[in-house]
GROMACS .gro file of C-alpha atoms in nm:
model
  337
    1MET     CA    1   1.021  -3.091  -1.257
    2ARG     CA    2   0.939  -2.853  -1.540
    3VAL     CA    3   0.736  -2.544  -1.446
    4ARG     CA    4   0.423  -2.519  -1.660
    5LEU     CA    5   0.230  -2.217  -1.781
    6GLU     CA    6  -0.060  -2.321  -1.558
    7ASP     CA    7   0.173  -2.311  -1.255
    8VAL     CA    8   0.265  -1.951  -1.336
    9ALA     CA    9  -0.103  -1.865  -1.379
   10ARG     CA   10  -0.187  -2.001  -1.034
   11ALA     CA   11   0.106  -1.820  -0.871
   12ALA     CA   12   0.005  -1.489  -1.031
   13SER     CA   13  -0.370  -1.544  -0.972
   14VAL     CA   14  -0.454  -1.505  -1.340
   15SER     CA   15  -0.580  -1.730  -1.618
   16PRO     CA   16  -0.341  -1.931  -1.841
   17LYS     CA   17  -0.460  -1.721  -2.134
   18THR     CA   18  -0.343  -1.405  -1.956
   19VAL     CA   19   0.001  -1.559  -1.902
   20SER     CA   20   0.011  -1.640  -2.274
   21ARG     CA   21  -0.078  -1.280  -2.357
   22VAL     CA   22   0.205  -1.156  -2.136
   23LEU     CA   23   0.442  -1.399  -2.308
   24ASN     CA   24   0.331  -1.255  -2.641
   25ASP     CA   25   0.370  -0.897  -2.515
   26GLU     CA   26   0.016  -0.816  -2.622
   27ALA     CA   27  -0.140  -0.480  -2.547
   28ASN     CA   28  -0.462  -0.592  -2.377
   29VAL     CA   29  -0.305  -0.665  -2.035
   30SER     CA   30  -0.281  -0.407  -1.755
   31ASP     CA   31   0.065  -0.298  -1.641
   32GLU     CA   32  -0.002  -0.426  -1.290
   33THR     CA   33  -0.103  -0.772  -1.415
   34ARG     CA   34   0.192  -0.783  -1.653
   35LYS     CA   35   0.437  -0.707  -1.370
   36ARG     CA   36   0.279  -0.973  -1.147
   37VAL     CA   37   0.298  -1.240  -1.415
   38ARG     CA   38   0.659  -1.156  -1.506
   39ALA     CA   39   0.756  -1.161  -1.138
   40ALA     CA   40   0.603  -1.508  -1.105
   41MET     CA   41   0.788  -1.627  -1.416
   42GLU     CA   42   1.119  -1.503  -1.278
   43ALA     CA   43   1.063  -1.643  -0.931
   44MET     CA   44   0.972  -1.984  -1.073
   45ASP     CA   45   1.245  -1.976  -1.342
   46TYR     CA   46   0.977  -2.041  -1.602
   47ARG     CA   47   1.095  -2.132  -1.955
   48PRO     CA   48   0.793  -2.126  -2.188
   49HIS     CA   49   0.733  -2.407  -2.433
   50PRO     CA   50   0.670  -2.273  -2.786
   51SER     CA   51   0.316  -2.411  -2.788
   52ALA     CA   52   0.229  -2.198  -2.485
   53ARG     CA   53   0.269  -1.883  -2.688
   54SER     CA   54  -0.007  -1.983  -2.929
   55LEU     CA   55  -0.266  -2.026  -2.658
   56ALA     CA   56  -0.390  -1.669  -2.711
   57GLY     CA   57  -0.456  -1.731  -3.081
   58SER     CA   58  -0.359  -1.925  -3.394
   59ARG     CA   59  -0.024  -1.762  -3.460
   60SER     CA   60   0.311  -1.895  -3.576
   61PHE     CA   61   0.532  -1.621  -3.429
   62LEU     CA   62   0.725  -1.635  -3.755
   63VAL     CA   63   0.824  -1.342  -3.976
   64ALA     CA   64   0.946  -1.405  -4.332
   65MET     CA   65   1.188  -1.171  -4.509
   66LEU     CA   66   1.145  -1.192  -4.886
   67TYR     CA   67   1.387  -1.077  -5.155
   68ASP     CA   68   1.417  -1.109  -5.532
   69ASN     CA   69   1.674  -1.380  -5.600
   70ASN     CA   70   1.795  -1.191  -5.904
   71ASP     CA   71   1.975  -1.002  -5.627
   72ASN     CA   72   2.289  -1.148  -5.474
   73PRO     CA   73   2.180  -1.299  -5.139
   74ALA     CA   74   2.535  -1.252  -5.010
   75SER     CA   75   2.528  -0.878  -5.081
   76THR     CA   76   2.613  -0.656  -4.788
   77TYR     CA   77   2.289  -0.462  -4.833
   78LEU     CA   78   2.066  -0.769  -4.796
   79ALA     CA   79   2.281  -0.915  -4.519
   80GLU     CA   80   2.255  -0.597  -4.313
   81ILE     CA   81   1.878  -0.573  -4.360
   82GLN     CA   82   1.850  -0.937  -4.257
   83ASP     CA   83   2.052  -0.870  -3.941
   84GLY     CA   84   1.822  -0.582  -3.851
   85VAL     CA   85   1.505  -0.784  -3.906
   86LEU     CA   86   1.649  -1.066  -3.695
   87GLU     CA   87   1.737  -0.827  -3.412
   88ALA     CA   88   1.379  -0.695  -3.397
   89CYS     CA   89   1.234  -1.046  -3.412
   90ASP     CA   90   1.464  -1.171  -3.137
   91ALA     CA   91   1.364  -0.882  -2.912
   92HIS     CA   92   1.000  -0.997  -2.925
   93ARG     CA   93   1.072  -1.373  -2.937
   94TYR     CA   94   0.962  -1.417  -3.298
   95SER     CA   95   1.139  -1.656  -3.533
   96MET     CA   96   1.257  -1.540  -3.874
   97MET     CA   97   1.297  -1.705  -4.211
   98VAL     CA   98   1.455  -1.568  -4.530
   99ARG     CA   99   1.322  -1.671  -4.870
  100PRO     CA  100   1.412  -1.570  -5.228
  101LEU     CA  101   1.142  -1.518  -5.489
  102ARG     CA  102   1.220  -1.451  -5.855
  103MET     CA  103   0.997  -1.154  -5.931
  104ARG     CA  104   0.948  -1.218  -6.302
  105SER     CA  105   0.920  -1.598  -6.291
  106ASP     CA  106   0.601  -1.773  -6.406
  107ASP     CA  107   0.567  -1.962  -6.076
  108PHE     CA  108   0.609  -1.656  -5.850
  109ILE     CA  109   0.255  -1.666  -5.704
  110ARG     CA  110   0.262  -2.046  -5.669
  111ARG     CA  111   0.586  -2.028  -5.471
  112LEU     CA  112   0.447  -1.750  -5.254
  113ASP     CA  113   0.131  -1.951  -5.185
  114THR     CA  114   0.340  -2.256  -5.097
  115LEU     CA  115   0.548  -2.053  -4.853
  116ILE     CA  116   0.238  -1.915  -4.681
  117SER     CA  117   0.060  -2.252  -4.668
  118ASP     CA  118   0.364  -2.447  -4.546
  119HIS     CA  119   0.503  -2.202  -4.291
  120HIS     CA  120   0.209  -1.974  -4.198
  121PRO     CA  121   0.414  -1.658  -4.134
  122ASP     CA  122   0.234  -1.400  -3.923
  123GLY     CA  123   0.377  -1.131  -4.152
  124VAL     CA  124   0.650  -1.057  -4.404
  125VAL     CA  125   0.918  -0.794  -4.457
  126LEU     CA  126   0.969  -0.699  -4.822
  127THR     CA  127   1.296  -0.571  -4.969
  128PRO     CA  128   1.351  -0.383  -5.298
  129PRO     CA  129   1.253  -0.436  -5.572
  130ILE     CA  130   0.968  -0.665  -5.470
  131THR     CA  131   0.844  -0.399  -5.225
  132ASP     CA  132   0.640  -0.255  -5.514
  133TYR     CA  133   0.561  -0.568  -5.716
  134ALA     CA  134   0.183  -0.538  -5.760
  135PRO     CA  135   0.102  -0.913  -5.799
  136LEU     CA  136   0.287  -0.986  -5.475
  137LEU     CA  137   0.112  -0.713  -5.277
  138LYS     CA  138  -0.227  -0.818  -5.416
  139ARG     CA  139  -0.171  -1.181  -5.316
  140LEU     CA  140  -0.056  -1.091  -4.965
  141ARG     CA  141  -0.373  -0.888  -4.918
  142GLU     CA  142  -0.586  -1.175  -5.051
  143ARG     CA  143  -0.420  -1.415  -4.806
  144ASN     CA  144  -0.451  -1.161  -4.520
  145VAL     CA  145  -0.077  -1.161  -4.458
  146PRO     CA  146   0.044  -0.826  -4.316
  147TYR     CA  147   0.366  -0.685  -4.459
  148ALA     CA  148   0.617  -0.407  -4.401
  149SER     CA  149   0.842  -0.265  -4.672
  150VAL     CA  150   1.198  -0.139  -4.695
  151SER     CA  151   1.218   0.167  -4.923
  152PRO     CA  152   0.881   0.133  -5.104
  153MET     CA  153   0.817   0.360  -5.402
  154GLN     CA  154   0.441   0.363  -5.336
  155ARG     CA  155   0.420   0.521  -4.992
  156GLY     CA  156   0.051   0.604  -4.952
  157ASN     CA  157  -0.057   0.334  -4.706
  158ALA     CA  158   0.279   0.160  -4.664
  159ILE     CA  159   0.431   0.066  -4.332
  160GLY     CA  160   0.803   0.011  -4.290
  161VAL     CA  161   1.098   0.241  -4.347
  162SER     CA  162   1.229   0.479  -4.612
  163MET     CA  163   1.503   0.735  -4.676
  164ASP     CA  164   1.507   1.034  -4.911
  165GLU     CA  165   1.745   0.875  -5.159
  166GLN     CA  166   1.687   1.141  -5.423
  167GLN     CA  167   1.804   1.417  -5.191
  168ALA     CA  168   2.093   1.201  -5.077
  169ALA     CA  169   2.207   1.150  -5.438
  170ARG     CA  170   2.173   1.522  -5.503
  171ALA     CA  171   2.390   1.594  -5.197
  172ILE     CA  172   2.674   1.371  -5.313
  173VAL     CA  173   2.670   1.517  -5.666
  174GLU     CA  174   2.669   1.867  -5.517
  175HIS     CA  175   2.981   1.764  -5.324
  176LEU     CA  176   3.150   1.678  -5.655
  177LEU     CA  177   3.032   2.004  -5.810
  178ALA     CA  178   3.176   2.199  -5.516
  179LEU     CA  179   3.512   2.036  -5.589
  180GLY     CA  180   3.500   2.187  -5.940
  181HIS     CA  181   3.391   1.877  -6.134
  182ARG     CA  182   3.167   1.932  -6.434
  183ARG     CA  183   3.202   1.607  -6.631
  184ILE     CA  184   3.038   1.388  -6.371
  185ALA     CA  185   2.925   1.040  -6.477
  186HIS     CA  186   2.660   0.825  -6.314
  187VAL     CA  187   2.643   0.446  -6.306
  188ILE     CA  188   2.277   0.342  -6.263
  189GLY     CA  189   2.159   0.042  -6.064
  190ILE     CA  190   1.906  -0.225  -6.168
  191ALA     CA  191   1.613  -0.067  -6.352
  192ASP     CA  192   1.342  -0.230  -6.136
  193HIS     CA  193   1.478  -0.082  -5.814
  194GLY     CA  194   1.325   0.236  -5.676
  195ALA     CA  195   1.677   0.315  -5.552
  196SER     CA  196   1.803   0.333  -5.912
  197ARG     CA  197   1.532   0.580  -6.010
  198TRP     CA  198   1.571   0.799  -5.704
  199ARG     CA  199   1.950   0.815  -5.729
  200LEU     CA  200   1.939   0.894  -6.102
  201ALA     CA  201   1.680   1.165  -6.033
  202GLY     CA  202   1.903   1.318  -5.764
  203TYR     CA  203   2.200   1.317  -6.002
  204ARG     CA  204   1.996   1.488  -6.273
  205GLU     CA  205   1.851   1.738  -6.028
  206ALA     CA  206   2.196   1.846  -5.904
  207MET     CA  207   2.339   1.872  -6.254
  208ALA     CA  208   2.042   2.075  -6.378
  209ALA     CA  209   2.061   2.308  -6.078
  210ALA     CA  210   2.427   2.372  -6.168
  211GLY     CA  211   2.323   2.463  -6.523
  212LEU     CA  212   2.486   2.157  -6.677
  213PRO     CA  213   2.299   1.983  -6.962
  214GLU     CA  214   2.282   1.607  -6.934
  215ASP     CA  215   2.530   1.417  -7.149
  216PRO     CA  216   2.376   1.073  -7.225
  217ALA     CA  217   2.723   0.927  -7.272
  218LEU     CA  218   2.797   0.994  -6.903
  219VAL     CA  219   2.496   0.795  -6.777
  220VAL     CA  220   2.573   0.424  -6.797
  221GLN     CA  221   2.364   0.123  -6.694
  222GLY     CA  222   2.493  -0.097  -6.414
  223ALA     CA  223   2.344  -0.376  -6.200
  224PHE     CA  224   2.451  -0.301  -5.841
  225THR     CA  225   2.744  -0.546  -5.875
  226PHE     CA  226   3.123  -0.507  -5.877
  227GLY     CA  227   3.144  -0.650  -6.229
  228SER     CA  228   2.886  -0.409  -6.368
  229GLY     CA  229   3.085  -0.122  -6.214
  230VAL     CA  230   3.398  -0.240  -6.393
  231ALA     CA  231   3.212  -0.270  -6.726
  232ALA     CA  232   3.051   0.074  -6.688
  233ALA     CA  233   3.385   0.236  -6.604
  234ARG     CA  234   3.552   0.083  -6.909
  235GLN     CA  235   3.274   0.230  -7.122
  236LEU     CA  236   3.324   0.572  -6.964
  237PHE     CA  237   3.704   0.564  -6.989
  238ALA     CA  238   3.679   0.483  -7.360
  239LEU     CA  239   3.511   0.819  -7.426
  240GLU     CA  240   3.714   1.080  -7.613
  241GLN     CA  241   3.660   1.310  -7.317
  242ARG     CA  242   3.634   1.091  -7.009
  243PRO     CA  243   3.464   1.206  -6.687
  244THR     CA  244   3.664   1.358  -6.404
  245ALA     CA  245   3.427   1.209  -6.146
  246VAL     CA  246   3.195   0.908  -6.123
  247PHE     CA  247   2.897   0.870  -5.891
  248ALA     CA  248   2.799   0.502  -5.878
  249ALA     CA  249   2.455   0.410  -5.740
  250ASN     CA  250   2.605   0.178  -5.479
  251ASP     CA  251   2.940   0.099  -5.317
  252ASP     CA  252   2.989  -0.232  -5.500
  253MET     CA  253   2.977  -0.057  -5.838
  254ALA     CA  254   3.195   0.229  -5.710
  255THR     CA  255   3.453  -0.034  -5.610
  256GLY     CA  256   3.438  -0.172  -5.964
  257VAL     CA  257   3.496   0.179  -6.102
  258MET     CA  258   3.804   0.217  -5.881
  259TRP     CA  259   3.936  -0.122  -5.995
  260ALA     CA  260   3.892  -0.024  -6.360
  261ALA     CA  261   4.063   0.309  -6.293
  262GLY     CA  262   4.371   0.117  -6.181
  263GLU     CA  263   4.349  -0.094  -6.497
  264TYR     CA  264   4.358   0.227  -6.705
  265GLY     CA  265   4.643   0.380  -6.503
  266LEU     CA  266   4.419   0.642  -6.340
  267LYS     CA  267   4.490   0.736  -5.978
  268VAL     CA  268   4.197   0.795  -5.743
  269PRO     CA  269   4.138   1.075  -5.651
  270HIS     CA  270   4.422   1.256  -5.833
  271ASP     CA  271   4.298   1.165  -6.183
  272LEU     CA  272   3.944   1.057  -6.103
  273SER     CA  273   3.706   1.115  -5.812
  274VAL     CA  274   3.477   0.825  -5.727
  275CYS     CA  275   3.182   0.805  -5.488
  276GLY     CA  276   2.916   0.549  -5.407
  277PHE     CA  277   2.602   0.498  -5.200
  278ASP     CA  278   2.519   0.284  -4.891
  279ASP     CA  279   2.838   0.311  -4.680
  280THR     CA  280   2.893  -0.063  -4.659
  281PRO     CA  281   3.196  -0.189  -4.461
  282LEU     CA  282   3.376  -0.221  -4.795
  283ALA     CA  283   3.361   0.159  -4.839
  284ARG     CA  284   3.582   0.201  -4.531
  285GLN     CA  285   3.815  -0.090  -4.616
  286LEU     CA  286   3.915   0.037  -4.961
  287TRP     CA  287   4.218   0.252  -5.025
  288PRO     CA  288   4.150   0.530  -5.073
  289ALA     CA  289   3.842   0.505  -4.853
  290LEU     CA  290   3.522   0.572  -5.046
  291THR     CA  291   3.316   0.890  -5.028
  292THR     CA  292   2.957   0.772  -5.006
  293ILE     CA  293   2.608   0.819  -4.862
  294GLN     CA  294   2.547   0.639  -4.536
  295GLN     CA  295   2.228   0.438  -4.563
  296PRO     CA  296   2.189   0.249  -4.233
  297SER     CA  297   2.062  -0.076  -4.387
  298ARG     CA  298   2.068  -0.276  -4.063
  299GLU     CA  299   1.868  -0.008  -3.882
  300MET     CA  300   1.625   0.005  -4.174
  301GLY     CA  301   1.564  -0.369  -4.151
  302LYS     CA  302   1.513  -0.340  -3.778
  303ILE     CA  303   1.266  -0.051  -3.811
  304ALA     CA  304   1.065  -0.225  -4.084
  305ALA     CA  305   1.035  -0.538  -3.869
  306GLN     CA  306   0.945  -0.331  -3.562
  307GLN     CA  307   0.661  -0.162  -3.750
  308LEU     CA  308   0.533  -0.501  -3.864
  309LEU     CA  309   0.558  -0.641  -3.510
  310ASN     CA  310   0.375  -0.339  -3.369
  311LEU     CA  311   0.089  -0.424  -3.604
  312LEU     CA  312   0.098  -0.796  -3.523
  313ARG     CA  313   0.109  -0.733  -3.147
  314GLY     CA  314  -0.177  -0.484  -3.150
  315ARG     CA  315   0.048  -0.188  -3.074
  316GLY     CA  316  -0.094   0.035  -3.344
  317LEU     CA  317  -0.134   0.015  -3.719
  318GLY     CA  318   0.234   0.058  -3.799
  319GLN     CA  319   0.373   0.351  -3.993
  320LEU     CA  320   0.627   0.444  -4.257
  321VAL     CA  321   0.933   0.579  -4.075
  322GLU     CA  322   1.171   0.807  -4.267
  323ILE     CA  323   1.530   0.802  -4.147
  324PRO     CA  324   1.799   1.061  -4.228
  325PHE     CA  325   2.100   1.008  -4.455
  326SER     CA  326   2.451   1.142  -4.406
  327LEU     CA  327   2.727   1.224  -4.654
  328GLN     CA  328   3.053   1.049  -4.565
  329ILE     CA  329   3.338   1.243  -4.726
  330ARG     CA  330   3.656   1.036  -4.748
  331ASN     CA  331   3.969   1.015  -4.964
  332SER     CA  332   3.823   0.899  -5.296
  333THR     CA  333   3.711   1.249  -5.397
  334ALA     CA  334   3.923   1.561  -5.449
  335ARG     CA  335   3.929   1.885  -5.643
  336VAL     CA  336   3.917   1.849  -6.019
  337PRO     CA  337   4.270   1.803  -6.162
   0.00000   0.00000   0.00000
């Protein structure tokens, strides 16, 4: 015979609503009562029915992760963030859904409204670049849907997670400068991404600090994809005086640069140093292994979701957590030839 929530309540001498609050890990239950209820659950081998969790309030126990579907949903960056969000949700027995939204489409708000009305998420986790898309943030506030952001540009009242990407980019360019490189190119990411702006700013900051004027020909637009890295590298290698080093704004584009280098007969790092950003598994699987900035995307997804869940569970207002970066020096960079 299935053990019911009411059976646990009687065994622990509490109300069914209190049992539901313990199930939901809510803050307004004393430690002593929480221990007694959990002991009763364990002794009775209680397996809660999903509807029991909603007894304490009209909640779905669902978190939605939203991304701009101009991005590649199979990208390592998004996949790792998704894994982190899922880990945090699992730890607190929340379900998770992942939904793409095309940021510049005419039906963006309609699709968002449909998602909220059909699925009733308790909150959402936003990924770049929609973290800063004003119509989205305005609509979420109007619908009273809490949200946490990964790497927001507007950080005043944001909750979620961030990293000092500008300083990280400066650090990797300073590494190239220390190796004697002076003609250092940069492949930019998608213009709408805060990451693209921060990483370009870090590149410029390092070059200016070294007394090197910016050469517009060495700054080439990319799109955070392997193919855009290849195209950018071909443009750079066609210059009369090609760069001796390339800093790409992510590892996928850096991989494209290395592929194009092989096409042009250039050996990495003997003829060309290449570095990226993110430290995806690909960076360690390449030969030579890629010098890059480690951005712990999975951990960032987990932290953003944790901050959202803290807010949803009444464990504070949530905060914006800044995590450190680290420079991973590998075999794709060397002293200038």
